[in-house]
């Protein structure tokens, strides 16, 4: 039997999910992950063994991020049990799959702070803000998995080189990193049911603004 016959699609990685999707599934065509293939391997700090729990968790979360960012209809998202899925940050309010599809993942996962106001951002603009700030990619990796399914607790790192402006703040060229812990409840076949994230968004955003919440323009 081939890998596709024994491994569920959402566990095969982003490229497999992209290949299996209908053209109408995408908001603006299928995404291009060439930077993840060319830049990320040299900048990541974890080296995951193929088939390990860490590698499986990283792949599923990458598929999830791709789907919520680029697939318009949650009914086409294969990484989760869509009608049951919910997520939240630091014990805040829960958001459903439909909430993410309408508001955008950055708006849900960052929310409101002195450095970012979600009411100012549409689905399209919230992605543009960070794509502009990190033109060479904004990458994510699993560092460690602390507990196995059905409740998977894992540490992660998110990073990129600050080479484009962020809300009027000029780039420094520095590598910006953020670290966090997530707790994911999954189904028997490893679809996401619930994800809680714990991290400090202000530490990350403050590194883009020099700790000043008032935007500068030049």
Coordinates of N, CA and C in Angstrom, one line a residue:
X1 N 0.8 -1.2 0.0 CA 0.0 0.0 0.0 C 0.9 1.2 0.0
X2 N 0.4 2.3 -0.7 CA 1.2 3.5 -0.7 C 0.9 4.3 0.6
X3 N 1.8 5.3 0.8 CA 1.6 6.2 2.0 C 0.3 6.8 2.0
X4 N -0.3 7.3 0.8 CA -1.5 8.0 0.8 C -2.7 7.1 1.2
X5 N -2.5 5.7 1.1 CA -3.6 4.8 1.4 C -3.6 4.5 2.9
X6 N -2.5 4.7 3.6 CA -2.4 4.4 5.0 C -2.3 5.6 5.9
X7 N -1.9 6.7 5.4 CA -1.8 8.0 6.2 C -2.9 9.0 5.8
X8 N -3.6 9.4 6.7 CA -4.7 10.4 6.4 C -4.1 11.7 5.8
X9 N -4.9 12.3 4.9 CA -4.4 13.4 4.2 C -3.8 14.5 5.0
X10 N -4.4 14.9 6.1 CA -4.0 16.0 7.0 C -2.7 15.6 7.7
X11 N -2.2 14.4 7.7 CA -0.9 14.0 8.2 C 0.2 13.9 7.2
X12 N -0.2 14.1 5.9 CA 0.8 14.0 4.9 C 1.6 15.3 4.6
X13 N 1.2 16.4 5.2 CA 1.9 17.7 5.0 C 1.2 18.6 4.0
X14 N 1.7 19.8 4.0 CA 1.0 20.9 3.2 C 0.9 20.6 1.8
X15 N 2.0 20.1 1.2 CA 2.0 19.9 -0.3 C 1.0 18.9 -0.7
X16 N 0.8 17.8 0.1 CA -0.3 16.8 -0.2 C -1.7 17.4 -0.1
X17 N -1.9 18.3 0.9 CA -3.2 18.9 1.0 C -3.4 19.9 -0.1
X18 N -2.4 20.6 -0.5 CA -2.5 21.5 -1.7 C -2.9 20.8 -2.9
X19 N -2.2 19.6 -3.1 CA -2.5 18.8 -4.3 C -3.9 18.3 -4.4
X20 N -4.4 18.0 -3.2 CA -5.8 17.4 -3.1 C -6.9 18.4 -3.2
X21 N -6.6 19.7 -3.0 CA -7.6 20.7 -2.9 C -8.2 21.0 -4.3
X22 N -9.4 21.5 -4.3 CA -10.0 22.0 -5.5 C -9.6 23.4 -5.8
X23 N -9.5 23.9 -7.0 CA -9.1 25.2 -7.2 C -10.0 26.3 -6.6
X24 N -11.3 25.9 -6.4 CA -12.2 26.8 -5.8 C -12.1 26.9 -4.3
X25 N -11.2 26.1 -3.7 CA -11.1 26.1 -2.2 C -10.2 27.3 -1.8
X26 N -9.4 27.8 -2.7 CA -8.4 28.9 -2.3 C -9.0 30.3 -2.4
X27 N -8.6 31.1 -1.4 CA -9.0 32.5 -1.5 C -8.4 33.2 -2.7
X28 N -7.1 32.9 -2.9 CA -6.4 33.6 -4.0 C -5.3 32.7 -4.6
X29 N -5.8 31.5 -5.0 CA -4.9 30.5 -5.5 C -4.1 29.8 -4.4
X30 N -3.5 28.6 -4.7 CA -2.7 27.9 -3.7 C -1.5 28.6 -3.3
X31 N -1.1 28.5 -2.0 CA 0.0 29.2 -1.5 C 1.3 28.6 -2.0
X32 N 2.4 29.4 -1.9 CA 3.7 29.0 -2.3 C 4.6 28.9 -1.1
X33 N 5.2 27.8 -0.8 CA 6.0 27.6 0.4 C 7.5 27.4 0.1
X34 N 7.9 28.0 -1.0 CA 9.3 27.8 -1.4 C 10.3 28.3 -0.3
X35 N 9.9 29.4 0.4 CA 10.8 29.9 1.5 C 10.9 28.9 2.6
X36 N 9.8 28.2 2.9 CA 9.9 27.1 3.9 C 10.9 26.0 3.6
X37 N 11.0 25.8 2.3 CA 11.9 24.7 1.8 C 13.3 25.2 1.6
X38 N 13.5 26.5 1.4 CA 14.9 27.0 1.1 C 15.5 27.7 2.3
X39 N 14.7 28.5 3.0 CA 15.3 29.3 4.1 C 15.1 28.7 5.5
X40 N 13.9 28.2 5.7 CA 13.6 27.6 7.1 C 14.6 26.5 7.5
X41 N 15.0 25.6 6.7 CA 15.9 24.5 7.1 C 17.2 25.0 7.7
X42 N 17.7 26.1 7.3 CA 18.9 26.7 7.7 C 18.8 27.5 9.0
X43 N 17.5 27.9 9.3 CA 17.3 28.8 10.4 C 16.6 28.1 11.6
X44 N 16.0 27.0 11.4 CA 15.3 26.3 12.5 C 16.4 25.8 13.5
X45 N 15.9 25.6 14.8 CA 16.8 25.2 15.8 C 16.5 23.7 16.2
X46 N 15.4 23.2 15.9 CA 15.1 21.8 16.2 C 15.3 20.9 14.9
X47 N 15.8 19.8 15.1 CA 16.0 18.8 14.1 C 15.1 17.6 14.4
X48 N 14.0 17.5 13.7 CA 13.0 16.5 14.1 C 13.2 15.2 13.2
X49 N 13.1 14.1 13.9 CA 13.2 12.8 13.2 C 11.9 12.5 12.4
X50 N 12.0 12.1 11.2 CA 10.9 11.8 10.3 C 10.0 10.7 11.0
X51 N 8.7 11.0 11.1 CA 7.8 10.1 11.7 C 7.7 10.2 13.2
X52 N 8.5 11.0 13.9 CA 8.4 11.3 15.3 C 7.2 12.0 15.6
X53 N 6.8 12.0 16.9 CA 5.6 12.7 17.3 C 5.8 14.2 17.1
X54 N 7.0 14.7 17.3 CA 7.3 16.1 17.1 C 7.1 16.5 15.7
X55 N 7.5 15.7 14.7 CA 7.4 15.9 13.3 C 6.0 15.9 12.9
X56 N 5.2 14.9 13.4 CA 3.8 14.8 13.1 C 3.0 16.0 13.6
X57 N 3.3 16.5 14.8 CA 2.6 17.6 15.4 C 2.9 18.9 14.5
X58 N 4.2 19.1 14.2 CA 4.6 20.2 13.4 C 3.9 20.2 12.1
X59 N 3.8 19.1 11.4 CA 3.2 19.0 10.1 C 1.7 19.3 10.2
X60 N 1.0 18.8 11.2 CA -0.4 19.0 11.3 C -0.7 20.5 11.6
X61 N 0.1 21.1 12.4 CA -0.1 22.5 12.7 C 0.2 23.4 11.5
X62 N 1.2 23.0 10.7 CA 1.5 23.7 9.4 C 0.3 23.6 8.5
X63 N -0.3 22.4 8.4 CA -1.5 22.3 7.5 C -2.6 23.2 8.0
X64 N -2.8 23.2 9.4 CA -3.9 24.0 10.0 C -3.6 25.5 9.6
X65 N -2.4 26.0 9.8 CA -2.1 27.4 9.5 C -2.4 27.7 8.1
X66 N -2.0 26.8 7.2 CA -2.2 27.0 5.7 C -3.7 27.1 5.4
X67 N -4.5 26.2 6.0 CA -5.9 26.2 5.7 C -6.6 27.4 6.2
X68 N -6.3 27.8 7.4 CA -7.1 29.0 7.9 C -6.6 30.3 7.2
X69 N -5.4 30.3 6.7 CA -4.9 31.5 6.0 C -5.3 31.5 4.5
X70 N -5.5 30.4 3.9 CA -5.7 30.4 2.4 C -6.9 29.7 1.9
X71 N -7.6 28.9 2.7 CA -8.9 28.3 2.3 C -10.0 29.1 2.9
X72 N -10.9 29.5 2.0 CA -12.0 30.4 2.5 C -13.1 29.7 3.3
X73 N -13.5 28.5 2.9 CA -14.6 27.8 3.6 C -14.1 26.8 4.6
X74 N -14.4 27.0 5.9 CA -14.0 26.0 6.9 C -14.4 24.6 6.6
X75 N -15.5 24.4 5.8 CA -15.9 23.0 5.5 C -14.9 22.3 4.6
X76 N -13.9 23.0 4.0 CA -12.8 22.4 3.3 C -11.6 22.1 4.1
X77 N -11.6 22.5 5.3 CA -10.4 22.4 6.2 C -10.3 20.9 6.7
X78 N -9.3 20.2 6.3 CA -9.1 18.8 6.7 C -8.3 18.6 8.0
X79 N -7.7 19.6 8.5 CA -6.9 19.5 9.7 C -7.6 19.5 11.0
X80 N -8.9 19.7 11.0 CA -9.7 19.8 12.2 C -11.1 19.2 12.0
X81 N -11.8 18.9 13.1 CA -13.2 18.6 13.1 C -13.9 19.9 13.2
X82 N -14.3 20.5 12.0 CA -14.6 21.9 11.9 C -15.8 22.3 12.8
X83 N -16.8 21.5 12.9 CA -18.0 21.9 13.6 C -17.8 21.8 15.2
X84 N -16.7 21.2 15.6 CA -16.4 21.2 17.0 C -15.2 22.0 17.4
X85 N -14.4 22.5 16.4 CA -13.1 23.1 16.7 C -13.3 24.5 17.4
X86 N -12.4 24.7 18.4 CA -12.4 26.0 19.0 C -10.9 26.3 19.4
X87 N -10.6 27.6 19.6 CA -9.2 28.0 20.0 C -9.3 29.2 20.8
X88 N -8.2 29.4 21.6 CA -8.1 30.7 22.4 C -6.7 30.9 22.8
X89 N -6.4 32.1 23.3 CA -5.1 32.5 23.7 C -5.1 33.0 25.1
X90 N -4.2 32.5 25.9 CA -4.0 32.9 27.3 C -5.3 32.9 28.1
X91 N -6.1 31.9 27.9 CA -7.3 31.8 28.7 C -8.4 32.8 28.3
X92 N -8.3 33.5 27.1 CA -9.3 34.4 26.6 C -10.5 33.8 26.1
X93 N -11.3 34.5 25.3 CA -12.5 34.0 24.8 C -12.2 33.0 23.7
X94 N -13.1 32.0 23.5 CA -13.0 30.9 22.5 C -13.4 31.5 21.2
X95 N -12.7 31.0 20.1 CA -13.1 31.3 18.7 C -13.3 30.1 18.0
X96 N -14.3 30.1 17.1 CA -14.6 28.9 16.3 C -13.9 28.9 15.0
X97 N -14.1 27.9 14.2 CA -13.5 27.9 12.8 C -14.1 29.0 12.0
X98 N -15.4 29.2 12.1 CA -16.0 30.3 11.4 C -15.5 31.7 11.8
X99 N -15.2 31.9 13.1 CA -14.6 33.1 13.6 C -13.3 33.4 12.9
X100 N -12.5 32.3 12.8 CA -11.1 32.5 12.1 C -11.3 32.8 10.7
X101 N -12.2 32.1 10.0 CA -12.5 32.4 8.6 C -12.9 33.8 8.3
X102 N -13.7 34.3 9.2 CA -14.2 35.7 9.0 C -13.2 36.8 9.5
X103 N -12.5 36.5 10.6 CA -11.7 37.6 11.1 C -10.2 37.4 10.8
X104 N -9.7 36.2 10.6 CA -8.3 36.0 10.3 C -7.6 35.5 11.5
X105 N -6.6 34.6 11.3 CA -5.9 34.0 12.4 C -5.1 35.0 13.2
X106 N -4.4 36.0 12.6 CA -3.7 37.0 13.4 C -4.6 37.8 14.3
X107 N -5.8 38.2 13.8 CA -6.7 38.9 14.6 C -7.2 38.1 15.8
X108 N -7.4 36.8 15.6 CA -7.8 35.9 16.7 C -6.7 35.7 17.6
X109 N -5.5 35.3 17.1 CA -4.4 34.9 18.0 C -3.6 36.0 18.6
X110 N -3.7 37.2 18.1 CA -3.0 38.4 18.7 C -4.0 39.2 19.4
X111 N -5.1 39.5 18.8 CA -6.2 40.3 19.5 C -5.8 41.7 19.6
X112 N -6.2 42.4 20.7 CA -6.0 43.8 20.9 C -4.9 44.0 21.9
X113 N -4.0 44.9 21.6 CA -2.9 45.3 22.5 C -2.5 46.7 22.2
X114 N -1.5 47.2 22.9 CA -1.0 48.5 22.6 C -0.3 48.6 21.3
X115 N 0.1 47.4 20.7 CA 0.9 47.4 19.5 C 0.1 46.8 18.3
X116 N -1.2 46.4 18.5 CA -2.0 45.8 17.4 C -3.4 45.9 17.8
X117 N -4.2 46.5 16.8 CA -5.7 46.6 17.1 C -6.4 45.8 16.0
X118 N -7.1 44.8 16.4 CA -7.7 43.9 15.4 C -8.8 44.6 14.7
X119 N -9.5 45.5 15.3 CA -10.6 46.2 14.7 C -10.1 47.1 13.5
X120 N -8.8 47.3 13.4 CA -8.3 48.1 12.3 C -7.9 47.2 11.1
X121 N -7.9 45.9 11.3 CA -7.4 45.0 10.3 C -8.5 44.1 9.7
X122 N -8.6 44.0 8.4 CA -9.5 43.0 7.7 C -8.7 41.7 7.6
X123 N -9.4 40.7 7.1 CA -8.7 39.4 6.9 C -7.5 39.6 6.0
X124 N -7.7 40.4 4.9 CA -6.6 40.6 4.0 C -5.5 41.4 4.6
X125 N -5.8 42.5 5.3 CA -4.8 43.4 5.7 C -3.9 42.8 6.9
X126 N -4.6 42.0 7.7 CA -3.8 41.4 8.8 C -2.7 40.5 8.3
X127 N -2.9 39.8 7.2 CA -1.8 39.0 6.6 C -0.8 39.9 6.0
X128 N -1.2 41.0 5.3 CA -0.3 41.9 4.6 C 0.6 42.6 5.6
X129 N 0.2 42.9 6.8 CA 1.0 43.5 7.8 C 2.2 42.7 8.1
X130 N 2.0 41.4 8.3 CA 3.2 40.6 8.7 C 4.0 40.1 7.5
X131 N 3.3 39.9 6.4 CA 4.1 39.6 5.2 C 5.0 40.7 4.8
X132 N 4.6 41.9 5.0 CA 5.4 43.1 4.8 C 6.6 43.2 5.7
X133 N 6.3 42.9 7.0 CA 7.4 43.0 8.0 C 8.4 41.9 7.9
X134 N 8.0 40.7 7.4 CA 8.9 39.5 7.3 C 8.8 39.0 5.8
X135 N 9.4 39.8 4.9 CA 9.3 39.4 3.5 C 10.1 38.1 3.1
X136 N 11.0 37.7 4.0 CA 11.8 36.5 3.7 C 11.2 35.3 4.5
X137 N 10.0 35.5 5.0 CA 9.3 34.4 5.7 C 9.1 34.6 7.2
X138 N 8.0 34.0 7.7 CA 7.7 34.1 9.1 C 7.5 32.6 9.5
X139 N 8.5 32.0 10.1 CA 8.5 30.5 10.2 C 8.0 30.1 11.6
X140 N 7.7 28.8 11.7 CA 7.2 28.2 12.9 C 7.7 26.8 13.0
X141 N 8.2 26.4 14.2 CA 8.7 25.0 14.4 C 8.3 24.5 15.8
X142 N 8.2 23.2 15.9 CA 8.0 22.6 17.2 C 9.3 22.3 17.8
X143 N 9.4 22.7 19.1 CA 10.7 22.5 19.8 C 10.6 21.2 20.6
X144 N 9.5 20.9 21.2 CA 9.4 19.7 22.1 C 7.9 19.4 22.3
X145 N 7.6 18.1 22.4 CA 6.3 17.6 22.7 C 6.3 17.1 24.1
X146 N 5.5 17.6 25.0 CA 5.5 17.2 26.4 C 4.5 16.2 26.8
X147 N 3.4 16.0 26.0 CA 2.5 15.0 26.3 C 1.9 14.5 25.0
X148 N 1.5 13.2 24.9 CA 1.0 12.6 23.6 C -0.5 12.7 23.5
X149 N -1.0 12.4 22.3 CA -2.5 12.4 22.1 C -3.2 11.6 23.2
X150 N -4.4 11.9 23.6 CA -5.3 12.9 22.9 C -5.2 14.3 23.3
X151 N -4.3 14.6 24.3 CA -4.1 16.0 24.7 C -2.6 16.3 24.5
X152 N -2.3 17.0 23.4 CA -0.9 17.2 23.0 C -0.4 18.5 23.5
X153 N 0.6 18.5 24.4 CA 1.2 19.8 24.8 C 2.6 19.9 24.2
X154 N 2.8 21.1 23.6 CA 4.1 21.2 22.9 C 4.6 22.7 23.0
X155 N 5.9 22.8 23.0 CA 6.6 24.0 22.9 C 6.9 24.4 21.5
X156 N 6.9 25.7 21.2 CA 7.2 26.1 19.8 C 7.9 27.4 19.7
X157 N 8.5 27.7 18.5 CA 9.2 28.9 18.2 C 8.7 29.4 16.9
X158 N 8.5 30.8 16.9 CA 8.0 31.5 15.7 C 9.0 32.6 15.4
X159 N 9.5 32.7 14.2 CA 10.6 33.7 14.0 C 10.6 34.2 12.5
X160 N 11.3 35.3 12.3 CA 11.5 35.8 11.0 C 12.5 37.0 11.1
X161 N 13.0 37.4 10.0 CA 13.9 38.6 9.9 C 13.1 39.8 9.6
X162 N 13.2 40.8 10.5 CA 12.4 42.0 10.4 C 13.1 42.9 9.3
X163 N 12.6 42.7 8.1 CA 13.2 43.4 7.0 C 12.3 44.3 6.2
X164 N 11.1 44.5 6.7 CA 10.1 45.3 6.1 C 9.4 46.1 7.2
X165 N 8.7 47.2 6.9 CA 8.1 48.1 7.9 C 7.0 47.4 8.6
X166 N 6.8 47.7 9.8 CA 5.6 47.2 10.6 C 4.9 48.5 11.1
X167 N 3.7 48.7 10.5 CA 2.9 49.8 10.9 C 3.6 51.1 11.1
X168 N 4.5 51.4 10.2 CA 5.2 52.7 10.2 C 6.6 52.6 10.9
X169 N 6.8 51.5 11.6 CA 8.1 51.3 12.3 C 9.1 50.7 11.2
X170 N 10.2 51.3 11.1 CA 11.2 50.8 10.1 C 11.9 49.6 10.5
X171 N 12.3 48.7 9.5 CA 12.9 47.5 9.8 C 14.3 47.6 10.4
X172 N 14.7 46.7 11.2 CA 16.1 46.7 11.8 C 16.9 45.6 11.2
X173 N 16.3 44.6 10.5 CA 17.0 43.5 9.9 C 17.3 42.4 10.9
X174 N 16.9 42.6 12.2 CA 17.1 41.6 13.2 C 16.2 40.4 13.1
X175 N 16.6 39.3 13.6 CA 15.8 38.2 13.7 C 14.9 38.3 14.9
X176 N 13.6 38.3 14.7 CA 12.6 38.4 15.8 C 12.1 37.0 16.1
X177 N 12.1 36.7 17.4 CA 11.7 35.3 17.8 C 10.5 35.5 18.9
X178 N 9.6 34.5 18.9 CA 8.7 34.4 19.9 C 8.5 32.9 20.3
X179 N 8.3 32.7 21.5 CA 8.2 31.3 22.0 C 6.9 31.1 22.8
X180 N 6.4 29.9 22.7 CA 5.1 29.7 23.5 C 4.9 28.2 23.7
X181 N 3.8 27.9 24.3 CA 3.3 26.5 24.6 C 1.9 26.4 24.2
X182 N 1.5 25.4 23.5 CA 0.1 25.1 23.1 C -0.3 23.8 23.6
X183 N -1.6 23.7 23.9 CA -2.2 22.4 24.3 C -3.4 22.1 23.3
X184 N -3.2 21.0 22.6 CA -4.2 20.7 21.6 C -4.9 19.4 21.9
X185 N -6.2 19.4 21.9 CA -7.0 18.2 22.0 C -7.3 17.7 20.6
X186 N -7.0 16.4 20.4 CA -7.2 15.8 19.0 C -8.1 14.6 19.1
X187 N -8.6 14.3 17.9 CA -9.4 13.1 17.7 C -8.6 11.9 17.6
X188 N -9.2 10.7 17.5 CA -8.4 9.5 17.4 C -7.5 9.5 16.2
X189 N -8.0 10.2 15.1 CA -7.2 10.2 13.9 C -6.4 11.5 13.8
X190 N -6.2 12.2 14.9 CA -5.3 13.4 15.0 C -5.8 14.6 14.3
X191 N -7.1 14.7 14.2 CA -7.7 16.0 13.7 C -7.8 16.9 15.0
X192 N -7.6 18.2 14.8 CA -7.7 19.1 15.9 C -9.1 19.4 16.3
X193 N -9.3 19.3 17.6 CA -10.6 19.6 18.2 C -10.6 20.9 19.0
X194 N -9.5 21.2 19.6 CA -9.4 22.4 20.5 C -7.9 22.7 20.7
X195 N -7.6 24.0 20.6 CA -6.2 24.4 20.8 C -6.1 25.6 21.6
X196 N -5.4 25.5 22.7 CA -5.1 26.7 23.6 C -3.6 27.1 23.4
X197 N -3.4 28.4 23.2 CA -2.0 28.9 23.1 C -1.7 29.8 24.3
X198 N -0.4 29.7 24.7 CA 0.0 30.5 25.8 C 1.4 31.1 25.4
X199 N 1.4 32.4 25.2 CA 2.6 33.2 24.9 C 2.3 34.7 25.1
X200 N 3.4 35.5 25.0 CA 3.2 36.9 25.3 C 3.3 37.7 23.9
X201 N 2.2 38.0 23.4 CA 2.2 38.8 22.1 C 2.8 40.1 22.2
X202 N 2.8 40.8 23.4 CA 3.3 42.1 23.5 C 4.9 42.1 23.5
X203 N 5.5 41.0 23.9 CA 6.9 40.9 23.9 C 7.3 40.8 22.4
X204 N 6.6 40.0 21.6 CA 6.9 39.9 20.2 C 6.7 41.2 19.4
X205 N 5.5 41.8 19.6 CA 5.2 43.1 18.9 C 6.0 44.2 19.4
X206 N 6.4 44.2 20.7 CA 7.2 45.3 21.2 C 8.6 45.3 20.6
X207 N 9.1 44.1 20.1 CA 10.4 44.0 19.5 C 10.3 44.6 18.1
X208 N 9.1 44.7 17.5 CA 9.0 45.3 16.2 C 8.9 46.8 16.3
X209 N 8.5 47.3 17.5 CA 8.2 48.7 17.6 C 9.1 49.4 18.6
X210 N 10.2 48.7 19.1 CA 11.0 49.3 20.1 C 10.4 49.5 21.4
X211 N 9.2 48.8 21.6 CA 8.5 49.0 22.9 C 7.6 50.1 22.9
X212 N 7.5 50.9 21.8 CA 6.6 52.0 21.7 C 5.4 51.7 20.9
X213 N 4.2 51.9 21.5 CA 2.9 51.5 20.8 C 2.4 52.6 19.8
X214 N 3.1 53.7 19.7 CA 2.6 54.8 18.8 C 3.5 54.7 17.5
X215 N 2.8 54.5 16.4 CA 3.5 54.3 15.1 C 4.2 55.5 14.7
X216 N 5.4 55.3 14.1 CA 6.1 56.4 13.4 C 6.0 56.3 11.9
X217 N 6.1 57.3 11.2 CA 6.2 57.3 9.7 C 7.3 58.2 9.3
X218 N 7.9 57.8 8.2 CA 9.0 58.6 7.7 C 8.6 59.0 6.2

